[in-house]
Amino acid sequence: MRRIYCFSLALLLADLPTPDPPPGVVKDKADQILSDSQFRSGSKNLAQRVVDWLLKQIKVPFSSAAGGNTVVGFIILIVCLAALAYVISRIRFGLPASASRADAPTIDIEEDRPADVWRADALAAEAAGQWKLALRARYRWLLGELFDRQVLVNVPGRTPGEYRGDMTRALPDQSSAFATATDLFERAWYGNESTGPEENSRFRMCAEQVLTAAARVLA
């Protein structure tokens, strides 16, 4: 019986067709197809992975704040970045703060008038109790005097902070007094802080100290 079974199995196997193409050829062809670029798993270099990680870290908190909505999260991120850019520009360029009143003072730092005219304006403003106008005129008077004495150079578009740096180089011993006077001016006009007779008195004291020192140097 066993012989009959083996004989029958041999006849069955003898009738099977020979694989075409052979198994080895099929394997090689499959390897060739899978090696094509469209079947390769994407690989990123270190820089790309770092950028992806950073974007993910930035996106996650804003997406969470938006309830998991990625689009809304990105909108929140853009708004925050815009607000940050505005704050930085205010700090960097010294833009004046928005005034709470419609008649908030403005200043044209490039306005060119003689120093004695600015001094007369300051006296008139002080007599009228207009302390911000008085401080503005006092600051322009101080600059005018320093221009006339060639301690500073009148450069159109130059900011108070830049003149403060020029004074540090021109009269180092008086840089502190000039910086105090400039700070009082900037607080009144760029910071829109409350200004009164005390601030104007301090400014005049610092200004006279600077001008007295300038006169000694030029004597």
JSON list of C-alpha atoms in Angstrom, two decimals:
[
{"chain": "A", "resi": 1, "resn": "MET", "atom": "CA", "xyz": [0.00, 0.00, 0.00]},
{"chain": "A", "resi": 2, "resn": "ARG", "atom": "CA", "xyz": [2.80, 2.33, 0.90]},
{"chain": "A", "resi": 3, "resn": "ARG", "atom": "CA", "xyz": [4.52, 1.63, -2.40]},
{"chain": "A", "resi": 4, "resn": "ILE", "atom": "CA", "xyz": [1.34, 2.45, -4.29]},
{"chain": "A", "resi": 5, "resn": "TYR", "atom": "CA", "xyz": [1.03, 5.82, -2.45]},
{"chain": "A", "resi": 6, "resn": "CYS", "atom": "CA", "xyz": [4.65, 6.81, -3.19]},
{"chain": "A", "resi": 7, "resn": "PHE", "atom": "CA", "xyz": [4.29, 5.81, -6.81]},
{"chain": "A", "resi": 8, "resn": "SER", "atom": "CA", "xyz": [1.14, 7.93, -7.22]},
{"chain": "A", "resi": 9, "resn": "LEU", "atom": "CA", "xyz": [2.80, 10.97, -5.57]},
{"chain": "A", "resi": 10, "resn": "ALA", "atom": "CA", "xyz": [5.77, 10.65, -7.92]},
{"chain": "A", "resi": 11, "resn": "LEU", "atom": "CA", "xyz": [3.46, 10.60, -10.97]},
{"chain": "A", "resi": 12, "resn": "LEU", "atom": "CA", "xyz": [1.59, 13.72, -9.63]},
{"chain": "A", "resi": 13, "resn": "LEU", "atom": "CA", "xyz": [4.80, 15.71, -9.09]},
{"chain": "A", "resi": 14, "resn": "ALA", "atom": "CA", "xyz": [6.11, 14.70, -12.48]},
{"chain": "A", "resi": 15, "resn": "ASP", "atom": "CA", "xyz": [3.11, 16.38, -14.12]},
{"chain": "A", "resi": 16, "resn": "LEU", "atom": "CA", "xyz": [3.65, 19.82, -12.41]},
{"chain": "A", "resi": 17, "resn": "PRO", "atom": "CA", "xyz": [4.84, 22.55, -14.82]},
{"chain": "A", "resi": 18, "resn": "THR", "atom": "CA", "xyz": [8.25, 24.15, -14.40]},
{"chain": "A", "resi": 19, "resn": "PRO", "atom": "CA", "xyz": [7.94, 27.73, -12.92]},
{"chain": "A", "resi": 20, "resn": "ASP", "atom": "CA", "xyz": [8.39, 30.43, -15.53]},
{"chain": "A", "resi": 21, "resn": "PRO", "atom": "CA", "xyz": [10.24, 32.64, -14.77]},
{"chain": "A", "resi": 22, "resn": "PRO", "atom": "CA", "xyz": [12.29, 30.79, -12.18]},
{"chain": "A", "resi": 23, "resn": "PRO", "atom": "CA", "xyz": [11.90, 31.83, -8.49]},
{"chain": "A", "resi": 24, "resn": "GLY", "atom": "CA", "xyz": [15.33, 33.50, -8.37]},
{"chain": "A", "resi": 25, "resn": "VAL", "atom": "CA", "xyz": [14.45, 35.79, -11.27]},
{"chain": "A", "resi": 26, "resn": "VAL", "atom": "CA", "xyz": [11.18, 36.81, -9.58]},
{"chain": "A", "resi": 27, "resn": "LYS", "atom": "CA", "xyz": [13.01, 37.71, -6.37]},
{"chain": "A", "resi": 28, "resn": "ASP", "atom": "CA", "xyz": [15.55, 39.83, -8.23]},
{"chain": "A", "resi": 29, "resn": "LYS", "atom": "CA", "xyz": [12.78, 41.64, -10.10]},
{"chain": "A", "resi": 30, "resn": "ALA", "atom": "CA", "xyz": [10.90, 42.37, -6.85]},
{"chain": "A", "resi": 31, "resn": "ASP", "atom": "CA", "xyz": [14.05, 43.76, -5.26]},
{"chain": "A", "resi": 32, "resn": "GLN", "atom": "CA", "xyz": [14.60, 45.98, -8.28]},
{"chain": "A", "resi": 33, "resn": "ILE", "atom": "CA", "xyz": [11.05, 47.37, -8.14]},
{"chain": "A", "resi": 34, "resn": "LEU", "atom": "CA", "xyz": [11.15, 48.05, -4.40]},
{"chain": "A", "resi": 35, "resn": "SER", "atom": "CA", "xyz": [14.49, 49.83, -4.73]},
{"chain": "A", "resi": 36, "resn": "ASP", "atom": "CA", "xyz": [12.84, 52.55, -6.82]},
{"chain": "A", "resi": 37, "resn": "SER", "atom": "CA", "xyz": [12.71, 56.02, -5.15]},
{"chain": "A", "resi": 38, "resn": "GLN", "atom": "CA", "xyz": [8.91, 56.06, -4.91]},
{"chain": "A", "resi": 39, "resn": "PHE", "atom": "CA", "xyz": [9.02, 53.02, -2.58]},
{"chain": "A", "resi": 40, "resn": "ARG", "atom": "CA", "xyz": [11.80, 54.33, -0.35]},
{"chain": "A", "resi": 41, "resn": "SER", "atom": "CA", "xyz": [10.88, 55.61, 3.09]},
{"chain": "A", "resi": 42, "resn": "GLY", "atom": "CA", "xyz": [11.57, 59.34, 3.41]},
{"chain": "A", "resi": 43, "resn": "SER", "atom": "CA", "xyz": [14.75, 60.19, 5.25]},
{"chain": "A", "resi": 44, "resn": "LYS", "atom": "CA", "xyz": [15.58, 63.68, 6.60]},
{"chain": "A", "resi": 45, "resn": "ASN", "atom": "CA", "xyz": [18.90, 65.13, 7.56]},
{"chain": "A", "resi": 46, "resn": "LEU", "atom": "CA", "xyz": [19.63, 66.48, 11.02]},
{"chain": "A", "resi": 47, "resn": "ALA", "atom": "CA", "xyz": [18.75, 70.09, 10.18]},
{"chain": "A", "resi": 48, "resn": "GLN", "atom": "CA", "xyz": [15.35, 69.11, 8.78]},
{"chain": "A", "resi": 49, "resn": "ARG", "atom": "CA", "xyz": [14.58, 67.02, 11.85]},
{"chain": "A", "resi": 50, "resn": "VAL", "atom": "CA", "xyz": [15.54, 69.93, 14.15]},
{"chain": "A", "resi": 51, "resn": "VAL", "atom": "CA", "xyz": [13.29, 72.35, 12.23]},
{"chain": "A", "resi": 52, "resn": "ASP", "atom": "CA", "xyz": [10.38, 69.88, 12.32]},
{"chain": "A", "resi": 53, "resn": "TRP", "atom": "CA", "xyz": [10.86, 69.44, 16.06]},
{"chain": "A", "resi": 54, "resn": "LEU", "atom": "CA", "xyz": [10.91, 73.18, 16.70]},
{"chain": "A", "resi": 55, "resn": "LEU", "atom": "CA", "xyz": [7.77, 73.74, 14.62]},
{"chain": "A", "resi": 56, "resn": "LYS", "atom": "CA", "xyz": [6.04, 70.99, 16.54]},
{"chain": "A", "resi": 57, "resn": "GLN", "atom": "CA", "xyz": [7.04, 72.50, 19.89]},
{"chain": "A", "resi": 58, "resn": "ILE", "atom": "CA", "xyz": [5.75, 75.91, 18.81]},
{"chain": "A", "resi": 59, "resn": "LYS", "atom": "CA", "xyz": [2.55, 74.56, 17.31]},
{"chain": "A", "resi": 60, "resn": "VAL", "atom": "CA", "xyz": [1.49, 72.31, 20.20]},
{"chain": "A", "resi": 61, "resn": "PRO", "atom": "CA", "xyz": [0.67, 74.94, 22.87]},
{"chain": "A", "resi": 62, "resn": "PHE", "atom": "CA", "xyz": [-1.19, 77.18, 20.40]},
{"chain": "A", "resi": 63, "resn": "SER", "atom": "CA", "xyz": [-3.12, 74.23, 18.97]},
{"chain": "A", "resi": 64, "resn": "SER", "atom": "CA", "xyz": [-4.06, 73.21, 22.53]},
{"chain": "A", "resi": 65, "resn": "ALA", "atom": "CA", "xyz": [-5.24, 76.75, 23.24]},
{"chain": "A", "resi": 66, "resn": "ALA", "atom": "CA", "xyz": [-7.43, 76.52, 20.13]},
{"chain": "A", "resi": 67, "resn": "GLY", "atom": "CA", "xyz": [-9.01, 73.27, 21.29]},
{"chain": "A", "resi": 68, "resn": "GLY", "atom": "CA", "xyz": [-6.86, 71.10, 19.05]},
{"chain": "A", "resi": 69, "resn": "ASN", "atom": "CA", "xyz": [-7.67, 73.06, 15.88]},
{"chain": "A", "resi": 70, "resn": "THR", "atom": "CA", "xyz": [-4.35, 73.45, 14.03]},
{"chain": "A", "resi": 71, "resn": "VAL", "atom": "CA", "xyz": [-5.52, 76.29, 11.75]},
{"chain": "A", "resi": 72, "resn": "VAL", "atom": "CA", "xyz": [-6.83, 78.36, 14.65]},
{"chain": "A", "resi": 73, "resn": "GLY", "atom": "CA", "xyz": [-3.64, 77.57, 16.56]},
{"chain": "A", "resi": 74, "resn": "PHE", "atom": "CA", "xyz": [-1.52, 78.99, 13.75]},
{"chain": "A", "resi": 75, "resn": "ILE", "atom": "CA", "xyz": [-3.70, 82.12, 13.63]},
{"chain": "A", "resi": 76, "resn": "ILE", "atom": "CA", "xyz": [-3.13, 82.62, 17.36]},
{"chain": "A", "resi": 77, "resn": "LEU", "atom": "CA", "xyz": [0.61, 82.13, 16.81]},
{"chain": "A", "resi": 78, "resn": "ILE", "atom": "CA", "xyz": [0.70, 84.75, 14.02]},
{"chain": "A", "resi": 79, "resn": "VAL", "atom": "CA", "xyz": [-1.18, 87.27, 16.17]},
{"chain": "A", "resi": 80, "resn": "CYS", "atom": "CA", "xyz": [1.24, 86.71, 19.06]},
{"chain": "A", "resi": 81, "resn": "LEU", "atom": "CA", "xyz": [4.26, 87.14, 16.76]},
{"chain": "A", "resi": 82, "resn": "ALA", "atom": "CA", "xyz": [2.79, 90.36, 15.34]},
{"chain": "A", "resi": 83, "resn": "ALA", "atom": "CA", "xyz": [2.24, 91.71, 18.86]},
{"chain": "A", "resi": 84, "resn": "LEU", "atom": "CA", "xyz": [5.81, 90.76, 19.80]},
{"chain": "A", "resi": 85, "resn": "ALA", "atom": "CA", "xyz": [7.18, 92.54, 16.71]},
{"chain": "A", "resi": 86, "resn": "TYR", "atom": "CA", "xyz": [5.22, 95.67, 17.64]},
{"chain": "A", "resi": 87, "resn": "VAL", "atom": "CA", "xyz": [6.59, 95.68, 21.19]},
{"chain": "A", "resi": 88, "resn": "ILE", "atom": "CA", "xyz": [10.16, 95.17, 19.93]},
{"chain": "A", "resi": 89, "resn": "SER", "atom": "CA", "xyz": [9.77, 98.02, 17.43]},
{"chain": "A", "resi": 90, "resn": "ARG", "atom": "CA", "xyz": [8.52, 100.29, 20.22]},
{"chain": "A", "resi": 91, "resn": "ILE", "atom": "CA", "xyz": [11.55, 99.44, 22.34]},
{"chain": "A", "resi": 92, "resn": "ARG", "atom": "CA", "xyz": [14.08, 99.59, 19.49]},
{"chain": "A", "resi": 93, "resn": "PHE", "atom": "CA", "xyz": [12.94, 102.76, 17.75]},
{"chain": "A", "resi": 94, "resn": "GLY", "atom": "CA", "xyz": [11.44, 104.62, 20.70]},
{"chain": "A", "resi": 95, "resn": "LEU", "atom": "CA", "xyz": [8.06, 105.16, 19.09]},
{"chain": "A", "resi": 96, "resn": "PRO", "atom": "CA", "xyz": [5.86, 107.43, 21.19]},
{"chain": "A", "resi": 97, "resn": "ALA", "atom": "CA", "xyz": [3.19, 105.75, 23.25]},
{"chain": "A", "resi": 98, "resn": "SER", "atom": "CA", "xyz": [-0.38, 106.23, 22.09]},
{"chain": "A", "resi": 99, "resn": "ALA", "atom": "CA", "xyz": [-1.87, 109.17, 23.93]},
{"chain": "A", "resi": 100, "resn": "SER", "atom": "CA", "xyz": [-5.03, 108.90, 25.94]},
{"chain": "A", "resi": 101, "resn": "ARG", "atom": "CA", "xyz": [-6.11, 112.40, 24.91]},
{"chain": "A", "resi": 102, "resn": "ALA", "atom": "CA", "xyz": [-6.76, 113.87, 21.48]},
{"chain": "A", "resi": 103, "resn": "ASP", "atom": "CA", "xyz": [-4.50, 116.87, 22.20]},
{"chain": "A", "resi": 104, "resn": "ALA", "atom": "CA", "xyz": [-1.48, 114.72, 23.15]},
{"chain": "A", "resi": 105, "resn": "PRO", "atom": "CA", "xyz": [1.76, 116.58, 22.26]},
{"chain": "A", "resi": 106, "resn": "THR", "atom": "CA", "xyz": [3.88, 115.75, 19.27]},
{"chain": "A", "resi": 107, "resn": "ILE", "atom": "CA", "xyz": [7.42, 116.82, 18.46]},
{"chain": "A", "resi": 108, "resn": "ASP", "atom": "CA", "xyz": [9.45, 117.36, 15.32]},
{"chain": "A", "resi": 109, "resn": "ILE", "atom": "CA", "xyz": [13.03, 116.72, 16.37]},
{"chain": "A", "resi": 110, "resn": "GLU", "atom": "CA", "xyz": [14.30, 118.13, 13.05]},
{"chain": "A", "resi": 111, "resn": "GLU", "atom": "CA", "xyz": [12.65, 121.56, 13.47]},
{"chain": "A", "resi": 112, "resn": "ASP", "atom": "CA", "xyz": [15.47, 124.08, 13.12]},
{"chain": "A", "resi": 113, "resn": "ARG", "atom": "CA", "xyz": [15.13, 127.32, 15.09]},
{"chain": "A", "resi": 114, "resn": "PRO", "atom": "CA", "xyz": [17.67, 129.46, 16.97]},
{"chain": "A", "resi": 115, "resn": "ALA", "atom": "CA", "xyz": [18.35, 128.53, 20.58]},
{"chain": "A", "resi": 116, "resn": "ASP", "atom": "CA", "xyz": [17.18, 131.91, 21.95]},
{"chain": "A", "resi": 117, "resn": "VAL", "atom": "CA", "xyz": [13.80, 131.47, 20.21]},
{"chain": "A", "resi": 118, "resn": "TRP", "atom": "CA", "xyz": [13.36, 128.09, 21.92]},
{"chain": "A", "resi": 119, "resn": "ARG", "atom": "CA", "xyz": [14.28, 129.66, 25.26]},
{"chain": "A", "resi": 120, "resn": "ALA", "atom": "CA", "xyz": [11.65, 132.36, 24.79]},
{"chain": "A", "resi": 121, "resn": "ASP", "atom": "CA", "xyz": [9.08, 129.66, 23.96]},
{"chain": "A", "resi": 122, "resn": "ALA", "atom": "CA", "xyz": [10.06, 127.78, 27.12]},
{"chain": "A", "resi": 123, "resn": "LEU", "atom": "CA", "xyz": [9.60, 130.88, 29.32]},
{"chain": "A", "resi": 124, "resn": "ALA", "atom": "CA", "xyz": [6.19, 131.58, 27.78]},
{"chain": "A", "resi": 125, "resn": "ALA", "atom": "CA", "xyz": [5.04, 127.98, 28.25]},
{"chain": "A", "resi": 126, "resn": "GLU", "atom": "CA", "xyz": [6.24, 127.92, 31.85]},
{"chain": "A", "resi": 127, "resn": "ALA", "atom": "CA", "xyz": [4.38, 131.14, 32.59]},
{"chain": "A", "resi": 128, "resn": "ALA", "atom": "CA", "xyz": [1.22, 129.55, 31.16]},
{"chain": "A", "resi": 129, "resn": "GLY", "atom": "CA", "xyz": [1.69, 126.32, 33.12]},
{"chain": "A", "resi": 130, "resn": "GLN", "atom": "CA", "xyz": [2.15, 124.28, 29.92]},
{"chain": "A", "resi": 131, "resn": "TRP", "atom": "CA", "xyz": [4.90, 122.12, 31.32]},
{"chain": "A", "resi": 132, "resn": "LYS", "atom": "CA", "xyz": [5.20, 119.59, 28.50]},
{"chain": "A", "resi": 133, "resn": "LEU", "atom": "CA", "xyz": [5.54, 122.38, 25.94]},
{"chain": "A", "resi": 134, "resn": "ALA", "atom": "CA", "xyz": [8.03, 124.10, 28.23]},
{"chain": "A", "resi": 135, "resn": "LEU", "atom": "CA", "xyz": [10.14, 120.94, 28.54]},
{"chain": "A", "resi": 136, "resn": "ARG", "atom": "CA", "xyz": [10.10, 120.42, 24.79]},
{"chain": "A", "resi": 137, "resn": "ALA", "atom": "CA", "xyz": [11.28, 123.98, 24.22]},
{"chain": "A", "resi": 138, "resn": "ARG", "atom": "CA", "xyz": [13.92, 123.62, 26.95]},
{"chain": "A", "resi": 139, "resn": "TYR", "atom": "CA", "xyz": [15.29, 120.48, 25.31]},
{"chain": "A", "resi": 140, "resn": "ARG", "atom": "CA", "xyz": [15.47, 122.16, 21.89]},
{"chain": "A", "resi": 141, "resn": "TRP", "atom": "CA", "xyz": [17.08, 125.20, 23.51]},
{"chain": "A", "resi": 142, "resn": "LEU", "atom": "CA", "xyz": [19.75, 122.98, 25.12]},
{"chain": "A", "resi": 143, "resn": "LEU", "atom": "CA", "xyz": [20.50, 121.25, 21.82]},
{"chain": "A", "resi": 144, "resn": "GLY", "atom": "CA", "xyz": [20.64, 124.60, 20.02]},
{"chain": "A", "resi": 145, "resn": "GLU", "atom": "CA", "xyz": [23.17, 125.94, 22.50]},
{"chain": "A", "resi": 146, "resn": "LEU", "atom": "CA", "xyz": [25.32, 122.82, 22.12]},
{"chain": "A", "resi": 147, "resn": "PHE", "atom": "CA", "xyz": [25.11, 123.09, 18.32]},
{"chain": "A", "resi": 148, "resn": "ASP", "atom": "CA", "xyz": [26.16, 126.74, 18.42]},
{"chain": "A", "resi": 149, "resn": "ARG", "atom": "CA", "xyz": [29.13, 125.88, 20.64]},
{"chain": "A", "resi": 150, "resn": "GLN", "atom": "CA", "xyz": [30.04, 122.98, 18.33]},
{"chain": "A", "resi": 151, "resn": "VAL", "atom": "CA", "xyz": [29.85, 120.48, 21.14]},
{"chain": "A", "resi": 152, "resn": "LEU", "atom": "CA", "xyz": [27.25, 118.53, 19.16]},
{"chain": "A", "resi": 153, "resn": "VAL", "atom": "CA", "xyz": [26.55, 118.42, 15.43]},
{"chain": "A", "resi": 154, "resn": "ASN", "atom": "CA", "xyz": [23.03, 119.09, 14.17]},
{"chain": "A", "resi": 155, "resn": "VAL", "atom": "CA", "xyz": [22.25, 116.00, 12.08]},
{"chain": "A", "resi": 156, "resn": "PRO", "atom": "CA", "xyz": [18.71, 115.80, 10.57]},
{"chain": "A", "resi": 157, "resn": "GLY", "atom": "CA", "xyz": [16.86, 112.73, 11.80]},
{"chain": "A", "resi": 158, "resn": "ARG", "atom": "CA", "xyz": [19.14, 112.16, 14.79]},
{"chain": "A", "resi": 159, "resn": "THR", "atom": "CA", "xyz": [17.34, 110.85, 17.87]},
{"chain": "A", "resi": 160, "resn": "PRO", "atom": "CA", "xyz": [17.69, 111.98, 21.50]},
{"chain": "A", "resi": 161, "resn": "GLY", "atom": "CA", "xyz": [19.37, 108.69, 22.30]},
{"chain": "A", "resi": 162, "resn": "GLU", "atom": "CA", "xyz": [21.98, 109.27, 19.58]},
{"chain": "A", "resi": 163, "resn": "TYR", "atom": "CA", "xyz": [22.68, 112.78, 20.86]},
{"chain": "A", "resi": 164, "resn": "ARG", "atom": "CA", "xyz": [23.12, 111.24, 24.30]},
{"chain": "A", "resi": 165, "resn": "GLY", "atom": "CA", "xyz": [25.82, 108.97, 22.85]},
{"chain": "A", "resi": 166, "resn": "ASP", "atom": "CA", "xyz": [27.46, 111.95, 21.11]},
{"chain": "A", "resi": 167, "resn": "MET", "atom": "CA", "xyz": [27.61, 113.83, 24.41]},
{"chain": "A", "resi": 168, "resn": "THR", "atom": "CA", "xyz": [29.31, 110.86, 26.08]},
{"chain": "A", "resi": 169, "resn": "ARG", "atom": "CA", "xyz": [32.12, 111.20, 23.55]},
{"chain": "A", "resi": 170, "resn": "ALA", "atom": "CA", "xyz": [32.23, 115.02, 23.49]},
{"chain": "A", "resi": 171, "resn": "LEU", "atom": "CA", "xyz": [31.90, 115.79, 27.23]},
{"chain": "A", "resi": 172, "resn": "PRO", "atom": "CA", "xyz": [32.24, 112.54, 29.19]},
{"chain": "A", "resi": 173, "resn": "ASP", "atom": "CA", "xyz": [32.13, 114.36, 32.55]},
{"chain": "A", "resi": 174, "resn": "GLN", "atom": "CA", "xyz": [28.70, 115.81, 31.71]},
{"chain": "A", "resi": 175, "resn": "SER", "atom": "CA", "xyz": [27.21, 112.74, 30.06]},
{"chain": "A", "resi": 176, "resn": "SER", "atom": "CA", "xyz": [25.23, 111.91, 33.20]},
{"chain": "A", "resi": 177, "resn": "ALA", "atom": "CA", "xyz": [23.65, 115.37, 33.47]},
{"chain": "A", "resi": 178, "resn": "PHE", "atom": "CA", "xyz": [22.80, 115.41, 29.77]},
{"chain": "A", "resi": 179, "resn": "ALA", "atom": "CA", "xyz": [21.38, 111.88, 30.03]},
{"chain": "A", "resi": 180, "resn": "THR", "atom": "CA", "xyz": [19.13, 112.98, 32.93]},
{"chain": "A", "resi": 181, "resn": "ALA", "atom": "CA", "xyz": [17.86, 115.96, 30.93]},
{"chain": "A", "resi": 182, "resn": "THR", "atom": "CA", "xyz": [17.23, 113.77, 27.89]},
{"chain": "A", "resi": 183, "resn": "ASP", "atom": "CA", "xyz": [15.44, 111.19, 30.03]},
{"chain": "A", "resi": 184, "resn": "LEU", "atom": "CA", "xyz": [13.11, 113.88, 31.42]},
{"chain": "A", "resi": 185, "resn": "PHE", "atom": "CA", "xyz": [12.32, 114.99, 27.89]},
{"chain": "A", "resi": 186, "resn": "GLU", "atom": "CA", "xyz": [11.72, 111.47, 26.59]},
{"chain": "A", "resi": 187, "resn": "ARG", "atom": "CA", "xyz": [9.45, 110.57, 29.50]},
{"chain": "A", "resi": 188, "resn": "ALA", "atom": "CA", "xyz": [7.32, 113.64, 28.88]},
{"chain": "A", "resi": 189, "resn": "TRP", "atom": "CA", "xyz": [7.06, 113.30, 25.10]},
{"chain": "A", "resi": 190, "resn": "TYR", "atom": "CA", "xyz": [7.65, 109.68, 24.16]},
{"chain": "A", "resi": 191, "resn": "GLY", "atom": "CA", "xyz": [6.32, 108.19, 27.40]},
{"chain": "A", "resi": 192, "resn": "ASN", "atom": "CA", "xyz": [3.54, 110.78, 27.79]},
{"chain": "A", "resi": 193, "resn": "GLU", "atom": "CA", "xyz": [4.21, 110.88, 31.52]},
{"chain": "A", "resi": 194, "resn": "SER", "atom": "CA", "xyz": [2.89, 113.56, 33.80]},
{"chain": "A", "resi": 195, "resn": "THR", "atom": "CA", "xyz": [5.15, 116.63, 33.73]},
{"chain": "A", "resi": 196, "resn": "GLY", "atom": "CA", "xyz": [5.14, 119.64, 36.04]},
{"chain": "A", "resi": 197, "resn": "PRO", "atom": "CA", "xyz": [7.33, 122.37, 37.50]},
{"chain": "A", "resi": 198, "resn": "GLU", "atom": "CA", "xyz": [9.50, 119.87, 39.38]},
{"chain": "A", "resi": 199, "resn": "GLU", "atom": "CA", "xyz": [10.55, 118.05, 36.18]},
{"chain": "A", "resi": 200, "resn": "ASN", "atom": "CA", "xyz": [11.19, 121.37, 34.44]},
{"chain": "A", "resi": 201, "resn": "SER", "atom": "CA", "xyz": [13.29, 122.59, 37.36]},
{"chain": "A", "resi": 202, "resn": "ARG", "atom": "CA", "xyz": [15.41, 119.42, 37.26]},
{"chain": "A", "resi": 203, "resn": "PHE", "atom": "CA", "xyz": [15.84, 119.79, 33.52]},
{"chain": "A", "resi": 204, "resn": "ARG", "atom": "CA", "xyz": [17.00, 123.42, 33.80]},
{"chain": "A", "resi": 205, "resn": "MET", "atom": "CA", "xyz": [19.50, 122.47, 36.51]},
{"chain": "A", "resi": 206, "resn": "CYS", "atom": "CA", "xyz": [21.00, 119.69, 34.36]},
{"chain": "A", "resi": 207, "resn": "ALA", "atom": "CA", "xyz": [21.03, 121.89, 31.26]},
{"chain": "A", "resi": 208, "resn": "GLU", "atom": "CA", "xyz": [22.83, 124.74, 33.02]},
{"chain": "A", "resi": 209, "resn": "GLN", "atom": "CA", "xyz": [25.40, 122.27, 34.37]},
{"chain": "A", "resi": 210, "resn": "VAL", "atom": "CA", "xyz": [26.09, 120.94, 30.88]},
{"chain": "A", "resi": 211, "resn": "LEU", "atom": "CA", "xyz": [26.34, 124.41, 29.32]},
{"chain": "A", "resi": 212, "resn": "THR", "atom": "CA", "xyz": [28.64, 125.68, 32.08]},
{"chain": "A", "resi": 213, "resn": "ALA", "atom": "CA", "xyz": [30.99, 122.73, 31.51]},
{"chain": "A", "resi": 214, "resn": "ALA", "atom": "CA", "xyz": [30.86, 123.31, 27.74]},
{"chain": "A", "resi": 215, "resn": "ALA", "atom": "CA", "xyz": [31.82, 126.98, 28.25]},
{"chain": "A", "resi": 216, "resn": "ARG", "atom": "CA", "xyz": [34.84, 125.97, 30.36]},
{"chain": "A", "resi": 217, "resn": "VAL", "atom": "CA", "xyz": [36.04, 123.57, 27.67]},
{"chain": "A", "resi": 218, "resn": "LEU", "atom": "CA", "xyz": [35.75, 126.16, 24.93]},
{"chain": "A", "resi": 219, "resn": "ALA", "atom": "CA", "xyz": [37.29, 128.98, 26.99]}
]
